[in-house]
């Protein structure tokens, strides 16, 4: 452990898609940052994920919680924030493969910029990013390059004290139907309104650091799972949506 390396606790939530977990979790457990651990929450998987998780023996795993039903994201996340003893907390989805140095990069940014909220890498593919246009959107703060955004998705690291100070993360509603898988964008918008900085971190050249997003039809490990996927879109429609989302969020917003 490097001197004065703060403790980081990462939440990893699973619900089926065992093939994704078998790819993403080993990468999360083998990061170059030394002082971190992972809390795993399974939301009632029925595809062998529970058995796989029970078979794991890794010193980076702090705890594995097995829920009998799918409790969504909000409840497990808030419980995690409240019970963690780490200075920094984060979450990585099981369809995200992390670079080994991502914690180092994000903690360095937090150390350089005091009023950061939620920061992370970008989940869009390099081919979907207009790098020339993006250059004008990158801001440098204390030698950290960042694409400031009101929200960045659900893969991040933030200060635990911020999560506890601003407990506004709640389940969102559409019409009269509870949407247990949504609400974090609304929470990040609240932090933005409170003058905290959210965003994607970029390298010294202004290029965004990227996650490897498995749940993209162009990814070699993509699983077309009709039982899990509620998007009701063809692969071509998903790709077009992702490309448009990259343009809207990174360039036009």
XYZ file of N, CA and C in Angstrom:
759
model
N 0.834 -1.196 0.000
C 0.000 0.000 0.000
C 0.873 1.252 0.000
N 0.557 2.180 -0.895
C 1.303 3.418 -0.930
C 0.950 4.271 0.284
N 1.905 5.081 0.693
C 1.711 5.938 1.849
C 0.537 6.877 1.615
N -0.332 6.991 2.638
C -1.484 7.885 2.609
C -2.489 7.545 1.503
N -2.539 6.305 1.094
C -3.505 5.875 0.089
C -4.858 5.667 0.768
N -5.873 6.500 0.480
C -7.156 6.389 1.187
C -7.917 5.124 0.803
N -8.713 4.631 1.735
C -9.501 3.432 1.490
C -10.651 3.730 0.526
N -10.816 2.845 -0.441
C -11.895 2.932 -1.426
C -12.723 1.654 -1.340
N -14.034 1.809 -1.282
C -14.947 0.661 -1.237
C -15.850 0.709 -2.467
N -15.839 -0.356 -3.259
C -16.603 -0.405 -4.502
C -17.777 -1.369 -4.352
N -18.954 -0.928 -4.763
C -20.152 -1.762 -4.768
C -20.325 -2.402 -6.146
N -20.578 -3.697 -6.153
C -20.774 -4.455 -7.393
C -22.088 -5.206 -7.258
N -23.103 -4.791 -8.025
C -24.437 -5.376 -7.924
C -24.682 -6.323 -9.095
N -25.189 -7.518 -8.784
C -25.477 -8.488 -9.834
C -26.954 -8.865 -9.839
N -27.455 -9.109 -11.040
C -28.763 -9.730 -11.229
C -28.701 -10.505 -12.536
N -28.489 -11.815 -12.411
C -28.321 -12.691 -13.564
C -27.158 -12.213 -14.449
N -27.169 -12.547 -15.710
C -26.073 -12.243 -16.639
C -24.729 -12.746 -16.081
N -24.718 -14.007 -15.687
C -23.520 -14.610 -15.108
C -22.318 -14.470 -16.022
N -22.540 -14.590 -17.328
C -21.409 -14.504 -18.258
C -20.731 -13.146 -18.179
N -21.499 -12.077 -17.918
C -20.907 -10.750 -17.754
C -20.102 -10.682 -16.458
N -20.679 -11.201 -15.386
C -20.006 -11.159 -14.085
C -18.683 -11.908 -14.121
N -18.638 -13.025 -14.821
C -17.405 -13.809 -14.906
C -16.302 -13.067 -15.647
N -16.683 -12.107 -16.487
C -15.697 -11.294 -17.206
C -15.307 -10.065 -16.396
N -16.304 -9.374 -15.847
C -16.056 -8.066 -15.231
C -15.538 -8.139 -13.801
N -16.039 -9.069 -13.007
C -15.658 -9.108 -11.595
C -14.178 -9.428 -11.382
N -13.594 -10.410 -12.070
C -12.153 -10.656 -11.885
C -11.297 -9.433 -12.191
N -11.701 -8.638 -13.175
C -10.962 -7.411 -13.491
C -11.075 -6.405 -12.354
N -12.263 -6.294 -11.784
C -12.461 -5.363 -10.668
C -11.654 -5.786 -9.453
N -11.466 -7.073 -9.277
C -10.735 -7.584 -8.113
C -9.226 -7.565 -8.295
N -8.751 -7.135 -9.455
C -7.303 -7.150 -9.716
C -6.772 -5.788 -10.131
N -7.330 -4.727 -9.546
C -6.882 -3.367 -9.861
C -5.519 -3.085 -9.234
N -4.808 -2.123 -9.803
C -3.459 -1.790 -9.328
C -3.473 -1.003 -8.021
N -4.572 -0.301 -7.741
C -4.713 0.421 -6.477
C -4.740 -0.603 -5.345
N -4.006 -0.346 -4.289
C -3.849 -1.356 -3.238
C -4.923 -1.305 -2.157
N -5.271 -0.105 -1.716
C -6.140 0.025 -0.545
C -7.612 0.151 -0.954
N -8.150 -0.952 -1.460
C -9.566 -0.947 -1.829
C -10.164 -2.321 -1.563
N -11.476 -2.360 -1.454
C -12.182 -3.627 -1.358
C -13.520 -3.524 -2.069
N -14.146 -4.664 -2.252
C -15.372 -4.745 -3.047
C -16.482 -5.385 -2.222
N -17.628 -4.725 -2.200
C -18.838 -5.288 -1.613
C -19.748 -5.739 -2.748
N -20.145 -7.001 -2.723
C -20.984 -7.561 -3.780
C -22.399 -7.757 -3.252
N -23.374 -7.315 -4.040
C -24.780 -7.542 -3.702
C -25.436 -8.268 -4.871
N -25.993 -9.437 -4.600
C -26.752 -10.139 -5.637
C -28.242 -9.949 -5.388
N -28.939 -9.550 -6.439
C -30.358 -9.215 -6.326
C -31.269 -10.369 -6.743
N -31.020 -11.550 -6.183
C -31.917 -12.671 -6.441
C -31.695 -13.360 -7.768
N -30.453 -13.488 -8.190
C -30.147 -14.150 -9.461
C -30.600 -15.606 -9.447
N -30.952 -16.108 -10.635
C -31.436 -17.489 -10.760
C -30.681 -18.268 -11.832
N -29.555 -17.726 -12.291
C -28.862 -18.324 -13.438
C -27.504 -18.928 -13.087
N -27.251 -19.167 -11.813
C -25.960 -19.700 -11.399
C -25.030 -18.655 -10.823
N -25.446 -17.386 -10.852
C -24.611 -16.316 -10.308
C -24.345 -16.520 -8.816
N -25.360 -16.915 -8.071
C -25.208 -17.111 -6.623
C -24.150 -18.169 -6.337
N -24.210 -19.278 -7.043
C -23.243 -20.353 -6.835
C -21.832 -19.895 -7.198
N -21.736 -19.130 -8.279
C -20.430 -18.607 -8.691
C -19.854 -17.687 -7.625
N -20.662 -16.780 -7.117
C -20.187 -15.836 -6.104
C -19.771 -16.560 -4.826
N -20.522 -17.584 -4.451
C -20.184 -18.338 -3.240
C -18.866 -19.094 -3.385
N -18.459 -19.357 -4.615
C -17.217 -20.105 -4.847
C -15.971 -19.224 -4.801
N -16.159 -17.907 -4.795
C -15.026 -16.986 -4.872
C -14.298 -16.875 -3.538
N -12.995 -16.840 -3.636
C -12.156 -16.591 -2.462
C -11.113 -15.564 -2.882
N -11.342 -14.324 -2.497
C -10.454 -13.236 -2.885
C -10.386 -12.237 -1.736
N -9.195 -11.841 -1.380
C -9.010 -10.939 -0.237
C -9.617 -9.562 -0.468
N -9.873 -9.210 -1.722
C -10.467 -7.909 -2.021
C -11.974 -7.887 -1.782
N -12.581 -9.045 -1.646
C -14.023 -9.105 -1.386
C -14.266 -8.897 0.104
N -14.886 -7.785 0.438
C -15.174 -7.489 1.844
C -16.429 -8.211 2.324
N -17.412 -8.295 1.444
C -18.690 -8.870 1.860
C -19.495 -9.244 0.624
N -20.291 -10.302 0.724
C -21.245 -10.659 -0.321
C -22.618 -10.777 0.323
N -23.565 -10.019 -0.195
C -24.926 -10.001 0.325
C -25.842 -10.645 -0.711
N -26.625 -11.613 -0.286
C -27.536 -12.304 -1.190
C -28.976 -11.913 -0.851
N -29.571 -11.098 -1.704
C -30.967 -10.717 -1.519
C -31.884 -11.787 -2.116
N -33.005 -12.033 -1.469
C -33.941 -13.046 -1.954
C -34.721 -12.564 -3.165
N -34.802 -11.243 -3.331
C -35.511 -10.687 -4.485
C -34.712 -9.513 -5.040
N -35.109 -9.062 -6.206
C -34.432 -7.933 -6.838
C -34.829 -6.639 -6.129
N -33.901 -6.063 -5.395
C -34.168 -4.823 -4.664
C -33.724 -3.588 -5.431
N -33.364 -3.766 -6.704
C -32.981 -2.627 -7.511
C -31.624 -2.077 -7.125
N -31.439 -0.802 -7.365
C -30.149 -0.160 -7.128
C -30.143 0.758 -5.916
N -31.250 1.451 -5.679
C -31.264 2.503 -4.658
C -31.058 1.944 -3.252
N -31.860 0.974 -2.876
C -31.788 0.433 -1.516
C -30.422 -0.175 -1.200
N -29.871 -1.060 -2.054
C -28.536 -1.598 -1.768
C -27.453 -0.530 -1.743
N -27.575 0.464 -2.625
C -26.557 1.515 -2.684
C -26.566 2.364 -1.423
N -27.735 2.783 -0.977
C -27.811 3.629 0.216
C -27.364 2.871 1.462
N -27.699 1.598 1.542
C -27.224 0.791 2.668
C -25.705 0.694 2.639
N -25.159 0.520 1.453
C -23.706 0.453 1.267
C -23.039 1.754 1.686
N -23.578 2.883 1.249
C -23.026 4.180 1.645
C -23.023 4.325 3.167
N -24.096 3.922 3.801
C -24.244 4.122 5.247
C -23.364 3.204 6.080
N -23.052 2.031 5.568
C -22.293 1.055 6.362
C -20.812 1.005 6.016
N -20.419 1.579 4.904
C -19.006 1.565 4.519
C -18.182 2.408 5.488
N -16.932 2.036 5.659
C -16.020 2.838 6.482
C -14.929 3.483 5.635
N -15.128 3.476 4.315
C -14.116 4.010 3.402
C -14.270 5.519 3.223
N -13.194 6.172 2.846
C -13.252 7.598 2.522
C -13.964 7.815 1.196
N -13.760 6.870 0.270
C -14.377 6.967 -1.054
C -15.223 5.729 -1.315
N -16.382 5.945 -1.924
C -17.255 4.841 -2.306
C -17.540 4.937 -3.802
N -17.813 3.804 -4.388
C -18.107 3.792 -5.814
C -18.983 2.615 -6.166
N -19.362 2.548 -7.428
C -20.142 1.415 -7.925
C -19.702 1.080 -9.336
N -19.616 -0.212 -9.604
C -19.329 -0.696 -10.946
C -20.376 -1.750 -11.294
N -21.002 -1.611 -12.459
C -21.992 -2.583 -12.912
C -21.308 -3.820 -13.485
N -22.051 -4.916 -13.546
C -21.417 -6.144 -14.026
C -21.307 -6.213 -15.545
N -21.760 -5.171 -16.245
C -21.513 -5.108 -17.688
C -20.404 -4.111 -18.031
N -19.623 -3.734 -17.018
C -18.505 -2.807 -17.202
C -17.199 -3.502 -16.829
N -16.258 -3.542 -17.778
C -14.919 -4.064 -17.513
C -14.008 -2.869 -17.263
N -13.389 -2.843 -16.090
C -12.600 -1.672 -15.686
C -11.135 -1.831 -16.078
N -10.471 -0.730 -16.459
C -9.013 -0.747 -16.587
C -8.385 -0.907 -15.203
N -7.241 -1.515 -15.125
C -6.645 -1.835 -13.823
C -6.291 -0.596 -13.008
N -6.090 0.542 -13.676
C -5.650 1.751 -12.972
C -6.770 2.763 -12.747
N -8.025 2.359 -12.918
C -9.095 3.360 -12.863
C -9.222 4.002 -11.486
N -9.016 3.240 -10.416
C -9.139 3.818 -9.075
C -8.050 4.860 -8.852
N -6.831 4.553 -9.250
C -5.726 5.507 -9.114
C -6.057 6.827 -9.789
N -6.584 6.741 -11.006
C -6.880 7.944 -11.789
C -7.990 8.766 -11.142
N -9.047 8.114 -10.698
C -10.173 8.849 -10.118
C -9.848 9.417 -8.740
N -9.070 8.692 -7.948
C -8.683 9.220 -6.637
C -7.732 10.400 -6.802
N -6.856 10.331 -7.775
C -5.962 11.471 -8.047
C -6.790 12.711 -8.384
N -7.833 12.548 -9.179
C -8.699 13.677 -9.520
C -9.384 14.230 -8.276
N -9.894 13.359 -7.430
C -10.532 13.812 -6.190
C -9.541 14.569 -5.306
N -8.315 14.109 -5.259
C -7.302 14.780 -4.440
C -6.941 16.155 -4.986
N -7.083 16.327 -6.292
C -6.712 17.596 -6.930
C -7.855 18.612 -6.924
N -9.104 18.113 -6.947
C -10.269 19.000 -7.044
C -11.185 18.721 -5.852
N -11.259 19.659 -4.931
C -11.970 19.422 -3.671
C -13.471 19.245 -3.830
N -14.072 19.965 -4.771
C -15.538 19.965 -4.858
C -16.071 19.033 -5.939
N -15.386 17.914 -6.139
C -15.916 16.920 -7.061
C -17.081 16.177 -6.426
N -18.053 15.830 -7.248
C -19.158 14.995 -6.814
C -18.954 13.579 -7.300
N -19.644 13.238 -8.376
C -19.587 11.897 -8.965
C -18.721 11.944 -10.218
N -17.647 11.168 -10.245
C -16.773 11.141 -11.419
C -16.512 9.698 -11.839
N -16.186 9.535 -13.113
C -15.906 8.205 -13.615
C -15.291 8.260 -14.992
N -15.181 7.097 -15.601
C -14.767 6.994 -16.989
C -16.031 7.058 -17.847
N -15.850 7.100 -19.151
C -16.973 7.212 -20.080
C -17.340 5.830 -20.629
N -18.633 5.539 -20.731
C -19.090 4.223 -21.182
C -19.308 4.138 -22.686
N -19.137 5.247 -23.397
C -19.306 5.211 -24.848
C -18.071 4.624 -25.527
N -18.267 4.063 -26.698
C -17.158 3.513 -27.466
C -16.388 4.633 -28.148
N -15.105 4.410 -28.344
C -14.255 5.428 -28.959
C -14.779 5.840 -30.324
N -15.302 4.899 -31.083
C -15.783 5.197 -32.433
C -17.024 6.087 -32.434
N -17.705 6.187 -31.292
C -18.911 7.010 -31.193
C -18.627 8.426 -30.701
N -17.373 8.703 -30.379
C -17.007 9.998 -29.802
C -16.366 10.889 -30.857
N -16.913 12.070 -31.031
C -16.332 13.070 -31.925
C -15.221 13.789 -31.157
N -14.009 13.268 -31.276
C -12.907 13.771 -30.458
C -12.589 15.233 -30.748
N -12.692 15.621 -32.005
C -12.377 17.006 -32.361
C -13.350 17.971 -31.693
N -14.627 17.654 -31.745
C -15.630 18.511 -31.106
C -15.531 18.446 -29.592
N -15.161 17.281 -29.086
C -15.085 17.102 -27.636
C -13.975 17.936 -27.005
N -12.905 18.171 -27.753
C -11.766 18.922 -27.206
C -12.212 20.262 -26.630
N -13.181 20.890 -27.297
C -13.660 22.197 -26.842
C -14.531 22.111 -25.590
N -14.916 20.893 -25.224
C -15.773 20.696 -24.059
C -14.984 20.280 -22.816
N -13.699 20.012 -22.996
C -12.874 19.561 -21.881
C -12.386 20.759 -21.070
N -12.527 20.677 -19.770
C -12.067 21.720 -18.854
C -10.882 21.199 -18.048
N -9.898 22.054 -17.830
C -8.753 21.685 -16.997
C -8.865 22.393 -15.650
N -8.890 21.615 -14.574
C -8.964 22.153 -13.216
C -7.828 21.545 -12.406
N -6.916 22.382 -11.964
C -5.778 21.895 -11.165
C -5.047 20.740 -11.849
N -4.842 20.908 -13.160
C -4.133 19.915 -13.981
C -4.893 18.601 -14.151
N -6.174 18.623 -13.892
C -7.036 17.473 -14.171
C -7.977 17.850 -15.308
N -7.974 17.057 -16.377
C -8.874 17.296 -17.499
C -10.185 16.551 -17.275
N -11.283 17.264 -17.436
C -12.590 16.682 -17.140
C -13.646 17.223 -18.098
N -14.517 16.342 -18.551
C -15.707 16.773 -19.285
C -16.805 16.891 -18.240
N -17.041 18.102 -17.794
C -18.041 18.343 -16.752
C -19.428 18.015 -17.308
N -20.170 17.188 -16.580
C -21.526 16.785 -16.973
C -22.413 16.789 -15.733
N -23.693 17.062 -15.874
C -24.576 16.977 -14.704
C -24.771 15.546 -14.233
N -24.611 14.571 -15.138
C -24.695 13.164 -14.756
C -23.826 12.340 -15.694
N -23.326 11.212 -15.188
C -22.368 10.415 -15.966
C -22.727 8.930 -16.011
N -23.911 8.571 -15.543
C -24.258 7.158 -15.478
C -23.987 6.594 -14.096
N -23.991 5.275 -13.986
C -23.953 4.647 -12.675
C -22.656 3.992 -12.282
N -21.558 4.308 -12.972
C -20.249 3.744 -12.636
C -19.332 4.891 -12.244
N -18.865 4.899 -11.005
C -18.287 6.127 -10.457
C -17.488 5.860 -9.193
N -16.795 6.918 -8.746
C -16.248 7.006 -7.390
C -16.563 8.399 -6.863
N -16.987 8.472 -5.607
C -17.286 9.752 -4.976
C -16.853 9.695 -3.515
N -16.756 10.850 -2.897
C -16.448 10.903 -1.470
C -17.657 10.399 -0.680
N -17.413 9.539 0.272
C -18.522 9.021 1.080
C -19.184 10.143 1.871
N -18.417 11.119 2.315
C -18.994 12.216 3.087
C -20.002 13.006 2.253
N -19.782 13.078 0.950
C -20.739 13.746 0.064
C -22.023 12.930 -0.028
N -21.875 11.609 -0.181
C -23.052 10.738 -0.261
C -23.907 10.836 1.000
N -23.260 10.946 2.153
C -23.998 11.012 3.416
C -24.562 12.406 3.678
N -23.849 13.416 3.237
C -24.298 14.795 3.460
C -25.512 15.134 2.608
N -25.566 14.549 1.408
C -26.660 14.841 0.476
C -27.416 13.540 0.167
N -28.322 13.132 1.050
C -28.999 11.830 0.924
C -30.233 11.890 0.021
N -30.058 12.409 -1.187
C -31.211 12.642 -2.062
C -31.448 11.526 -3.077
N -30.655 10.471 -3.007
C -30.807 9.378 -3.967
C -32.046 8.562 -3.609
N -33.051 8.612 -4.484
C -34.319 7.929 -4.222
C -34.810 7.221 -5.480
N -35.721 6.283 -5.272
C -36.365 5.628 -6.403
C -37.199 6.653 -7.148
N -37.154 6.589 -8.463
C -37.942 7.528 -9.256
C -39.232 6.860 -9.710
N -40.159 7.683 -10.105
C -41.471 7.191 -10.498
C -41.806 7.692 -11.898
N -42.447 6.859 -12.675
C -42.943 7.267 -13.987
C -44.431 6.951 -14.006
N -45.246 7.999 -14.101
C -46.666 7.785 -13.909
C -46.888 7.362 -12.475
N -47.493 6.209 -12.287
C -47.710 5.691 -10.938
C -46.949 4.387 -10.721
N -45.983 4.117 -11.593
C -45.222 2.874 -11.496
C -43.825 3.164 -10.976
N -43.452 2.472 -9.915
C -42.121 2.656 -9.346
C -41.075 2.079 -10.285
N -39.998 2.826 -10.532
C -38.930 2.368 -11.412
C -37.695 2.157 -10.537
N -37.533 0.948 -10.009
C -36.498 0.709 -9.005
C -35.091 0.772 -9.580
N -34.944 0.757 -10.890
C -33.610 0.741 -11.476
C -33.126 2.135 -11.860
N -33.897 3.174 -11.580
C -33.530 4.511 -12.008
C -33.466 5.468 -10.823
N -32.974 6.678 -11.062
C -32.935 7.689 -10.023
C -31.571 8.290 -9.792
N -30.488 7.605 -10.215
C -29.153 8.121 -9.922
C -28.834 9.362 -10.743
N -29.372 9.464 -11.957
C -29.185 10.691 -12.731
C -29.812 11.879 -12.016
N -30.987 11.665 -11.442
C -31.640 12.741 -10.685
C -30.792 13.150 -9.488
N -30.191 12.172 -8.845
C -29.325 12.457 -7.698
C -28.115 13.277 -8.126
N -27.508 12.889 -9.237
C -26.344 13.634 -9.718
C -26.720 15.066 -10.102
N -27.911 15.230 -10.658
C -28.373 16.576 -10.987
C -28.502 17.426 -9.723
N -28.953 16.815 -8.635
C -29.036 17.523 -7.352
C -27.653 18.011 -6.921
N -26.649 17.141 -7.063
C -25.287 17.524 -6.685
C -24.789 18.665 -7.560
N -25.110 18.608 -8.850
C -24.741 19.697 -9.756
C -25.389 21.003 -9.312
N -26.659 20.939 -8.943
C -27.377 22.133 -8.484
C -26.765 22.705 -7.206
N -26.060 21.849 -6.457
C -25.395 22.280 -5.221
C -23.950 22.702 -5.470
N -23.608 22.877 -6.759
C -22.288 23.363 -7.181
C -21.161 22.352 -6.988
N -21.512 21.082 -6.915
C -20.489 20.049 -6.983
C -20.244 19.697 -8.446
N -19.062 19.232 -8.746
C -18.677 18.958 -10.129
C -18.740 17.457 -10.398
N -19.594 17.068 -11.336
C -19.634 15.700 -11.837
C -19.004 15.674 -13.224
N -18.480 14.529 -13.622
C -17.952 14.487 -14.975
C -17.119 13.269 -15.294
N -16.763 13.189 -16.585
C -15.870 12.150 -17.082
C -14.440 12.676 -17.055
N -13.518 11.887 -16.534
C -12.121 12.293 -16.470
C -11.427 11.970 -17.792
N -10.551 12.875 -18.223
C -9.801 12.714 -19.474
C -8.309 12.689 -19.181
N -7.545 12.192 -20.149
C -6.093 12.130 -19.969
C -5.450 13.471 -20.291
N -4.135 13.516 -20.286
C -3.409 14.775 -20.485
C -3.628 15.360 -21.877
N -4.042 14.525 -22.834
C -4.311 14.991 -24.197
C -5.770 15.412 -24.382
N -6.570 15.219 -23.363
C -7.979 15.566 -23.458
C -8.866 14.448 -23.970
N -8.314 13.247 -24.080
C -9.114 12.093 -24.497
C -9.745 11.441 -23.270
N -11.015 11.140 -23.360
C -11.715 10.552 -22.225
C -11.190 9.155 -21.909
N -11.036 8.872 -20.622
C -10.797 7.495 -20.204
C -12.103 6.721 -20.390
N -12.004 5.488 -20.864
C -13.194 4.727 -21.228
C -13.311 3.427 -20.437
N -14.555 3.105 -20.069
C -14.861 1.758 -19.618
C -14.988 0.858 -20.847
N -14.889 -0.436 -20.656
C -15.242 -1.406 -21.692
C -16.658 -1.871 -21.387
N -17.611 -1.360 -22.153
C -19.028 -1.634 -21.906
C -19.437 -2.898 -22.663
N -19.646 -3.980 -21.928
C -19.953 -5.260 -22.565
C -21.338 -5.253 -23.202
N -22.289 -4.588 -22.570
C -23.684 -4.664 -23.013
C -23.945 -3.744 -24.203
N -23.158 -3.939 -25.231
C -23.228 -3.185 -26.483
C -23.118 -4.227 -27.595
N -24.041 -4.232 -28.548
C -24.019 -5.263 -29.590
C -22.699 -5.368 -30.346
N -21.893 -4.329 -30.304
C -20.604 -4.371 -31.004
C -19.504 -5.009 -30.169
N -19.774 -5.262 -28.903
C -18.783 -5.887 -28.038
C -18.788 -7.398 -28.260
N -17.602 -7.984 -28.312
C -17.504 -9.415 -28.601
C -18.153 -10.290 -27.528
N -18.329 -9.740 -26.332
C -18.921 -10.504 -25.231
C -20.388 -10.162 -24.973
N -20.985 -9.429 -25.897
C -22.377 -9.001 -25.745
C -23.316 -10.200 -25.683
N -24.260 -10.155 -24.745
C -25.267 -11.201 -24.600
C -26.632 -10.632 -24.937
N -27.263 -11.204 -25.944
C -28.623 -10.791 -26.286
C -29.580 -11.634 -25.452
N -29.970 -11.103 -24.318
C -30.763 -11.839 -23.339
C -32.156 -11.224 -23.243
N -33.118 -11.841 -23.887
C -34.469 -11.277 -23.914
C -35.129 -11.306 -22.541
N -34.707 -12.235 -21.674
C -35.285 -12.306 -20.331
C -34.833 -11.145 -19.457
N -33.650 -10.616 -19.761
C -33.112 -9.516 -18.955
C -33.366 -8.175 -19.628
N -33.159 -8.137 -20.934
C -33.183 -6.876 -21.663
C -34.618 -6.394 -21.862
N -34.923 -5.225 -21.319
C -36.261 -4.661 -21.436
C -36.314 -3.514 -22.441
N -35.239 -3.349 -23.209
C -35.212 -2.232 -24.151
C -36.114 -2.464 -25.352
N -36.407 -3.736 -25.660
C -37.291 -4.066 -26.780
C -36.841 -3.368 -28.056
N -35.541 -3.451 -28.332
C -34.951 -2.826 -29.505
C -34.089 -3.843 -30.234
N -33.967 -3.681 -31.531
C -33.040 -4.510 -32.289
C -31.613 -4.059 -31.987
N -30.639 -4.891 -32.333
C -29.243 -4.507 -32.124
C -28.918 -3.225 -32.869
N -29.441 -3.100 -34.081
C -29.182 -1.897 -34.879
C -29.768 -0.661 -34.205
N -30.939 -0.804 -33.619
C -31.567 0.321 -32.920
C -30.787 0.682 -31.659
N -30.268 -0.325 -30.958
C -29.463 -0.060 -29.762
C -28.203 0.706 -30.127
N -27.537 0.285 -31.193
C -26.310 0.956 -31.628
C -26.603 2.401 -32.015
N -27.674 2.615 -32.774
C -28.044 3.979 -33.178
C -28.352 4.839 -31.962
N -29.017 4.261 -30.978
C -29.341 4.982 -29.740
C -28.075 5.353 -28.979
N -27.120 4.422 -28.882
C -25.866 4.697 -28.181
C -25.067 5.788 -28.885
N -25.026 5.735 -30.206
C -24.304 6.759 -30.967
C -24.931 8.133 -30.754
N -26.248 8.191 -30.809
C -26.934 9.463 -30.599
C -26.744 9.964 -29.177
N -26.779 9.045 -28.215
C -26.592 9.416 -26.814
C -25.206 10.009 -26.591
N -24.199 9.430 -27.240
C -22.835 9.951 -27.123
C -22.753 11.373 -27.649
N -23.392 11.608 -28.779
C -23.374 12.950 -29.366
C -24.136 13.949 -28.508
N -25.308 13.557 -28.047
C -26.135 14.462 -27.254
C -25.469 14.819 -25.932
N -24.941 13.816 -25.250
C -24.401 14.046 -23.911
C -23.029 14.706 -23.940
N -22.158 14.237 -24.833
C -20.773 14.710 -24.818
C -20.560 15.997 -25.598
N -21.317 16.189 -26.666
C -21.049 17.312 -27.567
C -22.108 18.405 -27.478
N -23.366 18.030 -27.575
C -24.430 19.030 -27.664
C -24.852 19.565 -26.309
N -24.703 18.724 -25.259
C -25.218 19.136 -23.958
C -24.377 20.250 -23.367
